[in-house]
């Protein structure tokens, strides 16, 4: 039996009456078909939701996970799965010189006053315990991403060696038939290779670096070994999602796919379940919303975010349309940071956008705006680059911007999945995402920027590159700037002149990994109203909640680390053991 239009209209009318009476209610539900009663109902099977569900189950609470998509894993499964958690046991075992005092100073410096100190403390306090819990209650193991610097290592407490970890290799065959339901990755790893996130910086250099070639050989060796052992090797987001799902299987937690949230169910003023198209899942203790952001909801992006914006530039899971956020808002929940996202410059290639990391940082490239001028440190943290694009765009158009490189650059470095010297796909040119010309004047004409200005910009950039110093925008001043660069280029691994035709231009737009605004929560992950009061029975974590990082980004994994941590916090609070 399914919920009829009459049922939903009646629920909506009941909610409206409750709002008028001052007791906000999602679905009033006399005749919603019952689909089960659990202690905890979790919305979403990404990193936040699955960590929450695993934690609840291990505290002895009966738990169900409801997932909108036909697959599990959400955006986490599509990601590189960096996890930023200071002082976690994996880091400390690797000898990383972190301390609670350093981490607190750094996070406070990065986040500033945008996020209450209590929430920052909760993240730093419970994050390491969450990693220990996952290690003890799932087959997941983790590796330190050595050298992947914090994004602002010069700030107090920042670590140039980095605090990010990533999942170790996981055998997908441990999932059995459930492996077929894993959300696929954003970028497929080439067949026969086993690649970790930390490998990508070296794979981009494999044609010009001894270490790059050695890392490529190691990736192949891992793949060969896995094949000989009859394994299905998973890394990055695939490993993270599969490992958490295996933990849920072992704990007996059901994950119901194709089960979207349509409304939160309220009983006696407390959130007590979730309404889906098929009926009602009751929750004795509460509901944890881990349903992701609203990156694929065009109306919400238009309402809350700066223009130009679109759903076609995000790499977040396509099911992320803000369902959990809107359901919470209908109960009177507060929201924050809705104008922001986990931004990064993206190239709008045919089919899917390409989130541009190493390509804009490697020496021999620069970024210009519509006036043909540089406007940003190309090697800065990706969110900062897009913030600058939006801040400047109304008066000095920077959207789209253009990444300019030469043939020397193309001869040396991997670009997305196109090997050095190999021709770029025709559809990149046909879509306008890429342009090629034998002179800067012709390239300027092709992309619609003033030719004289582009020539002047390149001449200035080349003179700075030869000196190895960028007083204009400080490229190379931060240790972070040198992560995705070529150490063989001296005196500054970020900077090399453009001199060999033909020249290339790649269109850059404000891409993102997902939105970062959502339901306002406290240090216990409880959802709050604008007056600071708690919405009883309702919790949120991950991109369905306003990010603990505020408008900034501490390091690689600042999305997934807090998502898992606050999922863990929410479940422990519901269990009464926080």
Coordinates of C-alpha atoms in Angstrom, one line a residue:
X1 CA 0.0 0.0 0.0
X2 CA 1.3 3.5 -0.8
X3 CA 0.6 6.9 0.6
X4 CA -2.2 8.4 -1.4
X5 CA -2.4 12.1 -2.5
X6 CA -5.3 12.4 0.0
X7 CA -3.0 11.1 2.8
X8 CA -0.3 13.6 2.0
X9 CA -2.7 16.5 1.6
X10 CA -4.2 15.6 5.0
X11 CA -0.7 15.5 6.5
X12 CA 0.1 18.9 5.0
X13 CA -3.1 20.4 6.4
X14 CA -2.3 18.9 9.8
X15 CA 1.1 20.4 9.7
X16 CA -0.3 23.8 8.8
X17 CA -2.8 23.6 11.7
X18 CA 0.0 22.6 14.0
X19 CA 2.2 25.6 12.9
X20 CA -0.7 27.9 13.6
X21 CA -1.1 26.4 17.0
X22 CA 2.6 26.9 17.7
X23 CA 3.5 23.2 17.7
X24 CA 5.1 22.5 14.4
X25 CA 4.5 19.1 12.9
X26 CA 5.6 17.3 9.8
X27 CA 3.1 14.6 9.1
X28 CA 0.0 14.0 11.2
X29 CA -0.7 10.5 10.5
X30 CA -3.6 8.6 11.3
X31 CA -3.6 6.3 8.3
X32 CA 0.1 6.2 7.1
X33 CA 0.9 2.6 6.4
X34 CA 3.3 1.3 9.2
X35 CA 6.7 0.1 7.9
X36 CA 8.3 -0.7 11.2
X37 CA 9.3 0.7 14.5
X38 CA 13.0 1.2 15.5
X39 CA 14.8 3.0 18.2
X40 CA 16.6 5.2 15.7
X41 CA 15.8 6.0 12.0
X42 CA 18.7 7.3 10.0
X43 CA 18.1 9.3 6.8
X44 CA 20.9 8.8 4.2
X45 CA 23.6 6.2 3.7
X46 CA 26.6 8.4 3.2
X47 CA 29.5 8.7 5.6
X48 CA 27.4 10.6 8.2
X49 CA 24.4 8.3 8.1
X50 CA 26.2 5.0 8.1
X51 CA 28.6 6.0 10.9
X52 CA 25.5 7.1 12.9
X53 CA 23.7 3.9 12.3
X54 CA 26.7 1.8 13.1
X55 CA 27.2 3.7 16.4
X56 CA 23.5 3.4 17.3
X57 CA 23.5 -0.3 16.6
X58 CA 26.6 -0.9 18.7
X59 CA 24.9 0.8 21.6
X60 CA 22.2 -1.7 21.4
X61 CA 19.6 0.4 19.6
X62 CA 17.5 -1.1 16.8
X63 CA 18.3 1.0 13.7
X64 CA 17.3 1.4 10.1
X65 CA 18.8 3.4 7.3
X66 CA 16.6 5.0 4.7
X67 CA 18.3 5.9 1.4
X68 CA 16.7 7.8 -1.4
X69 CA 19.0 6.4 -4.1
X70 CA 19.0 2.9 -5.6
X71 CA 22.6 2.8 -4.3
X72 CA 24.3 3.3 -0.9
X73 CA 27.3 5.6 -0.2
X74 CA 26.0 8.9 -1.4
X75 CA 28.7 11.6 -2.2
X76 CA 31.2 9.9 0.1
X77 CA 31.3 6.9 -2.2
X78 CA 32.1 9.2 -5.1
X79 CA 34.8 11.1 -3.3
X80 CA 38.5 10.7 -2.6
X81 CA 37.5 10.1 1.0
X82 CA 40.1 12.2 2.8
X83 CA 39.1 12.5 6.4
X84 CA 40.4 15.4 8.5
X85 CA 40.4 14.5 12.2
X86 CA 43.1 16.0 14.4
X87 CA 44.8 13.8 16.9
X88 CA 43.2 10.6 15.7
X89 CA 44.9 7.3 16.5
X90 CA 46.1 6.7 12.9
X91 CA 47.9 10.0 12.9
X92 CA 49.5 9.5 16.3
X93 CA 50.6 6.0 15.4
X94 CA 52.3 7.5 12.3
X95 CA 54.2 9.9 14.5
X96 CA 52.4 13.1 13.3
X97 CA 53.3 15.8 15.9
X98 CA 49.7 16.8 16.7
X99 CA 48.3 17.8 20.1
X100 CA 44.9 18.9 21.3
X101 CA 46.2 22.4 21.9
X102 CA 47.6 22.7 18.3
X103 CA 44.4 21.4 16.8
X104 CA 42.2 23.8 18.9
X105 CA 44.3 26.8 18.0
X106 CA 44.3 25.9 14.3
X107 CA 40.6 25.2 14.0
X108 CA 39.7 28.4 15.8
X109 CA 42.0 30.3 13.5
X110 CA 40.5 28.8 10.4
X111 CA 36.8 28.9 11.4
X112 CA 36.7 32.1 13.3
X113 CA 33.5 33.3 15.0
X114 CA 31.2 31.6 12.4
X115 CA 30.8 28.4 14.5
X116 CA 30.3 28.2 18.3
X117 CA 33.3 27.2 20.3
X118 CA 31.3 24.3 21.8
X119 CA 30.7 22.7 18.4
X120 CA 34.4 23.1 17.5
X121 CA 35.4 21.4 20.8
X122 CA 32.8 18.6 20.2
X123 CA 34.4 17.9 16.8
X124 CA 37.9 17.8 18.2
X125 CA 36.9 15.8 21.3
X126 CA 34.8 13.1 19.6
X127 CA 36.6 12.8 16.2
X128 CA 39.5 10.6 17.5
X129 CA 37.0 8.5 19.5
X130 CA 34.9 8.1 16.3
X131 CA 37.9 6.8 14.3
X132 CA 38.8 4.3 17.1
X133 CA 35.1 3.2 17.1
X134 CA 35.1 2.6 13.4
X135 CA 38.3 0.7 13.5
X136 CA 36.9 -1.5 16.3
X137 CA 33.5 -2.1 14.7
X138 CA 34.1 -2.4 10.9
X139 CA 36.8 -3.9 8.6
X140 CA 37.9 -0.3 7.7
X141 CA 41.5 0.6 8.1
X142 CA 43.1 4.0 7.4
X143 CA 46.4 5.5 6.1
X144 CA 47.9 8.8 6.8
X145 CA 48.0 11.0 3.7
X146 CA 51.6 12.0 4.4
X147 CA 52.6 15.5 3.2
X148 CA 49.0 16.6 2.3
X149 CA 49.3 19.8 4.2
X150 CA 46.6 21.5 6.2
X151 CA 45.2 24.1 3.9
X152 CA 46.5 27.0 6.1
X153 CA 49.6 25.5 7.7
X154 CA 51.1 29.0 8.5
X155 CA 48.2 29.6 10.9
X156 CA 48.8 28.8 14.6
X157 CA 48.6 25.0 15.1
X158 CA 48.7 24.3 11.3
X159 CA 50.7 21.2 10.2
X160 CA 52.6 21.3 6.9
X161 CA 52.7 17.5 7.0
X162 CA 49.0 17.4 7.3
X163 CA 46.3 15.8 9.4
X164 CA 44.3 13.9 6.7
X165 CA 43.8 10.2 6.6
X166 CA 42.2 8.0 3.9
X167 CA 40.7 4.5 3.8
X168 CA 43.1 1.6 3.2
X169 CA 42.4 -0.9 0.4
X170 CA 39.2 -2.9 1.0
X171 CA 38.1 -6.1 -0.7
X172 CA 34.7 -5.5 -2.2
X173 CA 33.9 -9.2 -2.2
X174 CA 33.4 -9.0 1.5
X175 CA 30.1 -7.3 0.7
X176 CA 28.8 -10.2 -1.3
X177 CA 25.7 -9.3 -3.4
X178 CA 25.5 -5.9 -1.7
X179 CA 28.5 -4.7 -3.6
X180 CA 26.3 -4.3 -6.7
X181 CA 24.4 -1.5 -4.8
X182 CA 27.5 0.6 -4.1
X183 CA 27.3 4.1 -5.6
X184 CA 30.0 4.4 -8.3
X185 CA 33.0 6.7 -8.0
X186 CA 33.1 10.2 -9.4
X187 CA 36.2 9.2 -11.4
X188 CA 36.9 5.6 -12.4
X189 CA 40.3 4.2 -11.5
X190 CA 42.0 2.7 -14.6
X191 CA 41.5 -1.1 -14.8
X192 CA 44.3 -3.1 -13.2
X193 CA 45.4 -0.3 -10.9
X194 CA 44.8 0.3 -7.2
X195 CA 45.1 4.0 -6.5
X196 CA 44.9 5.9 -3.3
X197 CA 44.1 9.6 -3.0
X198 CA 47.6 10.3 -1.9
X199 CA 48.9 8.7 -5.2
X200 CA 47.3 11.3 -7.5
X201 CA 49.9 14.0 -7.0
X202 CA 52.6 11.6 -8.1
X203 CA 50.6 10.0 -10.9
X204 CA 50.2 13.5 -12.5
X205 CA 54.1 13.6 -12.6
X206 CA 54.7 10.0 -13.7
X207 CA 56.2 11.2 -17.0
X208 CA 58.7 13.5 -15.5
X209 CA 59.4 12.2 -12.0
X210 CA 61.2 9.1 -10.8
X211 CA 59.0 8.9 -7.8
X212 CA 55.9 9.5 -10.0
X213 CA 56.9 6.5 -12.1
X214 CA 57.6 4.4 -9.0
X215 CA 54.1 5.3 -7.6
X216 CA 52.5 4.3 -10.9
X217 CA 54.4 1.0 -10.8
X218 CA 53.2 0.5 -7.2
X219 CA 49.6 1.1 -8.2
X220 CA 49.9 -1.5 -10.9
X221 CA 51.6 -4.0 -8.5
X222 CA 48.7 -3.6 -6.0
X223 CA 46.2 -4.3 -8.8
X224 CA 48.1 -7.3 -9.9
X225 CA 48.4 -8.7 -6.4
X226 CA 44.6 -8.2 -5.8
X227 CA 43.8 -9.9 -9.1
X228 CA 46.0 -12.9 -8.2
X229 CA 44.2 -13.2 -4.8
X230 CA 40.8 -13.0 -6.5
X231 CA 39.9 -9.7 -4.7
X232 CA 37.8 -6.8 -5.8
X233 CA 40.1 -4.0 -4.6
X234 CA 38.4 -0.7 -3.5
X235 CA 40.1 2.5 -2.4
X236 CA 39.1 6.1 -1.6
X237 CA 35.3 6.7 -1.3
X238 CA 34.5 3.2 -2.5
X239 CA 36.5 1.7 0.3
X240 CA 35.0 4.0 2.9
X241 CA 31.4 3.4 1.9
X242 CA 31.9 -0.4 1.4
X243 CA 33.7 -0.7 4.8
X244 CA 30.9 1.1 6.6
X245 CA 28.3 -0.9 4.8
X246 CA 30.0 -4.1 5.8
X247 CA 30.0 -2.9 9.4
X248 CA 26.2 -2.4 9.2
X249 CA 25.7 -5.9 7.6
X250 CA 27.6 -7.5 10.5
X251 CA 25.6 -5.4 13.0
X252 CA 22.3 -6.4 11.4
X253 CA 21.3 -2.9 10.4
X254 CA 19.0 -2.8 7.3
X255 CA 19.6 -0.2 4.6
X256 CA 16.4 0.4 2.6
X257 CA 17.3 1.7 -0.8
X258 CA 14.9 3.6 -3.1
X259 CA 13.3 5.0 0.1
X260 CA 13.2 8.8 0.0
X261 CA 12.2 11.0 3.0
X262 CA 9.0 12.9 2.2
X263 CA 8.3 14.3 5.7
X264 CA 9.3 14.0 9.3
X265 CA 6.7 12.5 11.6
X266 CA 6.0 14.3 14.8
X267 CA 4.1 12.9 17.8
X268 CA 3.4 14.8 21.0
X269 CA 5.8 17.6 19.9
X270 CA 8.8 15.2 19.3
X271 CA 10.1 13.9 16.0
X272 CA 9.2 10.3 16.1
X273 CA 9.7 8.9 12.6
X274 CA 10.1 9.4 8.9
X275 CA 7.4 9.4 6.2
X276 CA 8.4 7.8 2.9
X277 CA 6.3 7.2 -0.2
X278 CA 5.5 3.7 1.1
X279 CA 4.5 4.7 4.6
X280 CA 5.8 5.5 8.1
X281 CA 9.0 4.3 9.9
X282 CA 8.5 5.1 13.5
X283 CA 11.5 6.1 15.8
X284 CA 11.2 5.5 19.5
X285 CA 14.2 7.7 20.3
X286 CA 14.7 10.0 17.4
X287 CA 15.7 10.6 13.7
X288 CA 19.2 11.4 12.5
X289 CA 19.2 13.3 9.2
X290 CA 22.3 12.6 7.1
X291 CA 20.7 13.1 3.7
X292 CA 23.3 15.4 2.2
X293 CA 23.1 18.9 0.9
X294 CA 21.0 20.6 -1.8
X295 CA 23.5 20.9 -4.6
X296 CA 21.1 19.3 -7.1
X297 CA 18.1 21.5 -6.1
X298 CA 18.1 24.4 -8.6
X299 CA 15.4 26.3 -6.8
X300 CA 17.2 26.2 -3.4
X301 CA 20.5 27.2 -5.1
X302 CA 18.8 30.1 -6.7
X303 CA 17.2 31.1 -3.4
X304 CA 20.3 31.0 -1.2
X305 CA 23.4 31.2 -3.4
X306 CA 25.1 33.8 -5.6
X307 CA 24.7 33.8 -9.3
X308 CA 25.7 32.3 -11.7
X309 CA 25.0 29.0 -10.1
X310 CA 23.8 25.7 -11.4
X311 CA 23.2 22.1 -10.6
X312 CA 25.3 21.0 -13.6
X313 CA 28.6 22.1 -12.0
X314 CA 28.5 20.0 -8.8
X315 CA 30.0 16.5 -8.4
X316 CA 27.8 15.7 -5.4
X317 CA 25.4 12.7 -5.6
X318 CA 22.5 13.5 -7.9
X319 CA 20.0 12.6 -5.2
X320 CA 21.1 15.5 -3.0
X321 CA 18.2 17.9 -3.3
X322 CA 17.9 19.1 0.2
X323 CA 15.1 16.8 1.3
X324 CA 16.2 16.5 4.9
X325 CA 17.0 20.2 5.2
X326 CA 13.6 21.2 3.9
X327 CA 11.8 18.7 6.1
X328 CA 13.6 20.2 9.1
X329 CA 12.7 23.7 8.0
X330 CA 9.0 22.7 7.9
X331 CA 9.3 21.9 11.6
X332 CA 10.7 25.4 12.3
X333 CA 14.4 24.4 12.3
X334 CA 17.0 27.1 11.8
X335 CA 19.5 27.0 8.9
X336 CA 22.9 28.6 8.3
X337 CA 25.7 28.8 5.7
X338 CA 23.2 28.2 2.9
X339 CA 25.1 30.6 0.7
X340 CA 28.2 28.5 0.8
X341 CA 29.4 25.2 -0.6
X342 CA 32.5 23.0 -0.6
X343 CA 33.7 25.0 -3.6
X344 CA 36.4 24.3 -6.2
X345 CA 37.1 25.4 -9.8
X346 CA 35.5 22.9 -12.2
X347 CA 35.9 22.4 -15.9
X348 CA 32.4 21.8 -17.4
X349 CA 33.3 18.9 -19.6
X350 CA 30.6 17.1 -21.5
X351 CA 28.7 14.7 -19.3
X352 CA 30.1 15.6 -15.9
X353 CA 32.1 18.5 -14.5
X354 CA 35.8 17.9 -13.6
X355 CA 36.8 19.2 -10.2
X356 CA 40.2 20.8 -11.0
X357 CA 42.9 20.1 -8.4
X358 CA 46.5 19.5 -9.6
X359 CA 45.9 20.9 -13.0
X360 CA 45.5 24.6 -11.9
X361 CA 48.5 24.3 -9.5
X362 CA 51.2 22.6 -11.7
X363 CA 53.9 24.9 -13.0
X364 CA 53.3 26.3 -16.5
X365 CA 49.7 27.4 -16.0
X366 CA 47.9 30.5 -14.9
X367 CA 44.2 31.6 -14.5
X368 CA 42.8 34.7 -16.1
X369 CA 39.4 36.4 -16.0
X370 CA 37.3 38.0 -18.7
X371 CA 39.6 40.9 -18.8
X372 CA 42.6 38.6 -19.5
X373 CA 44.1 39.3 -16.1
X374 CA 45.2 37.1 -13.3
X375 CA 43.1 37.6 -10.1
X376 CA 44.0 34.8 -7.7
X377 CA 46.7 32.5 -6.4
X378 CA 46.0 29.6 -8.7
X379 CA 47.5 27.2 -6.1
X380 CA 45.3 28.4 -3.2
X381 CA 42.8 26.1 -1.5
X382 CA 40.1 25.3 -4.0
X383 CA 37.3 26.8 -1.9
X384 CA 39.2 30.1 -1.6
X385 CA 39.6 30.3 -5.4
X386 CA 35.8 30.1 -5.9
X387 CA 35.1 32.5 -3.1
X388 CA 37.4 35.0 -4.9
X389 CA 35.6 34.3 -8.2
X390 CA 32.2 35.2 -6.6
X391 CA 33.5 38.1 -4.6
X392 CA 35.1 39.8 -7.7
X393 CA 32.6 38.8 -10.3
X394 CA 30.1 41.6 -10.0
X395 CA 32.7 44.3 -10.8
X396 CA 35.5 42.4 -12.6
X397 CA 33.9 39.3 -14.2
X398 CA 35.7 36.1 -13.2
X399 CA 33.0 33.6 -14.0
X400 CA 33.9 31.8 -16.2
X401 CA 37.7 32.1 -15.7
X402 CA 40.2 30.4 -17.9
X403 CA 43.1 28.1 -17.1
X404 CA 45.9 28.8 -19.6
X405 CA 48.7 26.3 -20.3
X406 CA 51.2 25.6 -23.0
X407 CA 52.4 22.5 -24.8
X408 CA 55.4 22.1 -22.5
X409 CA 52.9 21.7 -19.7
X410 CA 50.9 19.2 -21.7
X411 CA 54.0 17.3 -22.6
X412 CA 54.8 16.8 -18.9
X413 CA 51.7 16.3 -16.9
X414 CA 48.6 14.2 -16.7
X415 CA 45.4 16.3 -17.3
X416 CA 42.4 14.7 -15.8
X417 CA 42.8 11.2 -17.3
X418 CA 44.6 12.3 -20.5
X419 CA 48.3 11.3 -20.5
X420 CA 51.0 13.7 -21.4
X421 CA 51.4 14.4 -25.1
X422 CA 48.1 12.7 -25.9
X423 CA 45.5 14.8 -27.7
X424 CA 42.5 16.0 -25.7
X425 CA 39.1 14.6 -26.6
X426 CA 37.3 16.3 -29.5
X427 CA 34.1 16.8 -27.4
X428 CA 36.1 19.0 -24.9
X429 CA 36.7 21.4 -27.8
X430 CA 33.2 21.0 -29.2
X431 CA 31.6 21.9 -25.9
X432 CA 33.7 25.0 -25.4
X433 CA 35.4 23.6 -22.3
X434 CA 38.7 23.6 -24.0
X435 CA 40.4 25.8 -26.7
X436 CA 43.6 25.5 -28.5
X437 CA 45.6 28.0 -30.6
X438 CA 49.1 28.6 -31.9
X439 CA 49.4 32.1 -30.5
X440 CA 48.1 34.0 -27.4
X441 CA 46.3 36.4 -29.7
X442 CA 44.4 33.7 -31.4
X443 CA 43.7 32.0 -28.0
X444 CA 42.4 35.3 -26.6
X445 CA 40.0 35.6 -29.6
X446 CA 38.8 32.1 -29.2
X447 CA 37.9 32.6 -25.5
X448 CA 36.7 36.2 -25.8
X449 CA 39.3 38.0 -23.8
X450 CA 41.4 41.1 -24.9
X451 CA 44.4 39.9 -26.7
X452 CA 46.7 42.7 -25.5
X453 CA 45.7 42.1 -21.9
X454 CA 46.4 38.4 -22.2
X455 CA 49.8 39.0 -23.7
X456 CA 50.7 41.4 -21.0
X457 CA 49.5 39.0 -18.3
X458 CA 51.5 36.1 -19.7
X459 CA 54.6 38.3 -20.1
X460 CA 54.4 39.4 -16.5
X461 CA 53.7 35.9 -15.2
X462 CA 56.6 34.5 -17.2
X463 CA 59.0 37.1 -15.7
X464 CA 57.9 36.2 -12.2
X465 CA 58.1 32.4 -12.9
X466 CA 61.7 32.7 -14.0
X467 CA 62.5 34.4 -10.7
X468 CA 60.4 31.9 -8.7
X469 CA 58.5 34.6 -6.9
X470 CA 54.9 35.8 -7.2
X471 CA 54.5 39.1 -5.4
X472 CA 51.2 39.7 -7.2
X473 CA 49.3 36.8 -5.6
X474 CA 51.8 34.9 -3.5
X475 CA 51.7 31.6 -5.4
X476 CA 54.2 29.3 -3.6
X477 CA 54.3 31.2 -0.3
X478 CA 52.3 28.6 1.5
X479 CA 53.5 25.0 2.0
X480 CA 50.0 23.9 0.8
X481 CA 50.7 25.6 -2.6
X482 CA 53.4 23.0 -3.3
X483 CA 51.4 19.8 -2.8
X484 CA 50.2 19.4 -6.4
X485 CA 53.4 20.7 -8.0
X486 CA 56.5 19.5 -9.7
X487 CA 59.5 19.4 -7.3
X488 CA 61.9 19.3 -10.2
X489 CA 60.9 22.8 -11.2
X490 CA 63.2 25.4 -9.5
X491 CA 63.4 27.8 -7.8
X492 CA 59.6 27.5 -7.2
X493 CA 57.8 24.3 -7.9
X494 CA 54.5 26.2 -8.5
X495 CA 55.9 28.5 -11.2
X496 CA 57.1 27.9 -14.8
X497 CA 56.8 30.2 -17.8
X498 CA 54.5 29.5 -20.8
X499 CA 56.6 29.4 -23.9
X500 CA 55.9 26.5 -26.2
X501 CA 52.9 26.6 -28.6
X502 CA 50.3 25.6 -29.1
X503 CA 48.5 27.1 -26.1
X504 CA 45.4 25.8 -24.4
X505 CA 42.6 27.4 -22.4
X506 CA 40.2 25.5 -20.1
X507 CA 36.9 27.1 -19.0
X508 CA 36.6 27.3 -15.2
X509 CA 33.3 27.6 -13.3
X510 CA 32.3 27.5 -9.6
X511 CA 32.1 23.7 -9.0
X512 CA 31.6 22.1 -5.7
X513 CA 31.7 18.8 -3.8
X514 CA 28.4 19.6 -2.2
X515 CA 26.7 22.4 -0.4
X516 CA 27.8 23.2 3.2
X517 CA 24.7 25.0 4.5
X518 CA 22.0 23.2 6.4
X519 CA 20.2 22.6 9.6
X520 CA 21.7 24.4 12.6
X521 CA 22.9 21.9 15.3
X522 CA 24.5 22.1 18.7
X523 CA 27.5 20.3 20.1
X524 CA 25.3 17.2 20.6
X525 CA 24.2 17.3 16.9
X526 CA 20.6 18.2 18.0
X527 CA 18.8 20.4 15.5
X528 CA 18.0 23.9 16.8
X529 CA 15.3 26.5 16.1
X530 CA 16.2 30.2 15.5
X531 CA 15.7 30.9 19.2
X532 CA 18.2 28.3 20.1
X533 CA 15.7 25.8 21.4
X534 CA 16.0 22.1 20.5
X535 CA 13.7 20.4 18.0
X536 CA 13.0 17.3 20.2
X537 CA 14.0 14.0 18.6
X538 CA 15.8 15.5 15.6
X539 CA 19.5 15.3 14.8
X540 CA 21.6 16.1 11.8
X541 CA 25.1 15.5 10.5
X542 CA 27.1 15.9 7.3
X543 CA 26.0 18.3 4.6
X544 CA 22.4 18.3 5.8
X545 CA 23.7 20.3 8.7
X546 CA 25.5 23.7 8.8
X547 CA 29.2 22.9 8.6
X548 CA 31.5 23.0 11.6
X549 CA 34.1 24.5 9.3
X550 CA 32.0 27.6 8.8
X551 CA 32.9 29.4 5.6
X552 CA 36.4 27.9 5.5
X553 CA 38.1 24.6 5.0
X554 CA 40.8 23.3 7.4
X555 CA 42.2 20.5 5.3
X556 CA 41.5 17.6 2.9
X557 CA 38.6 15.7 4.4
X558 CA 36.9 18.6 6.2
X559 CA 33.6 17.4 4.8
X560 CA 33.8 13.7 5.7
X561 CA 35.6 14.0 9.0
X562 CA 33.0 16.2 10.7
X563 CA 30.2 14.2 9.0
X564 CA 31.3 11.0 10.5
X565 CA 32.1 12.6 13.8
X566 CA 28.7 14.2 14.3
X567 CA 26.9 11.1 13.1
X568 CA 28.7 9.3 15.9
X569 CA 27.9 12.1 18.3
X570 CA 24.2 12.0 17.4
X571 CA 23.9 8.3 17.9
X572 CA 25.7 8.4 21.2
X573 CA 23.5 11.2 22.4
X574 CA 20.4 9.2 21.5
X575 CA 21.8 6.3 23.4
X576 CA 22.4 8.4 26.4
X577 CA 26.2 7.7 26.5
X578 CA 27.6 11.0 25.1

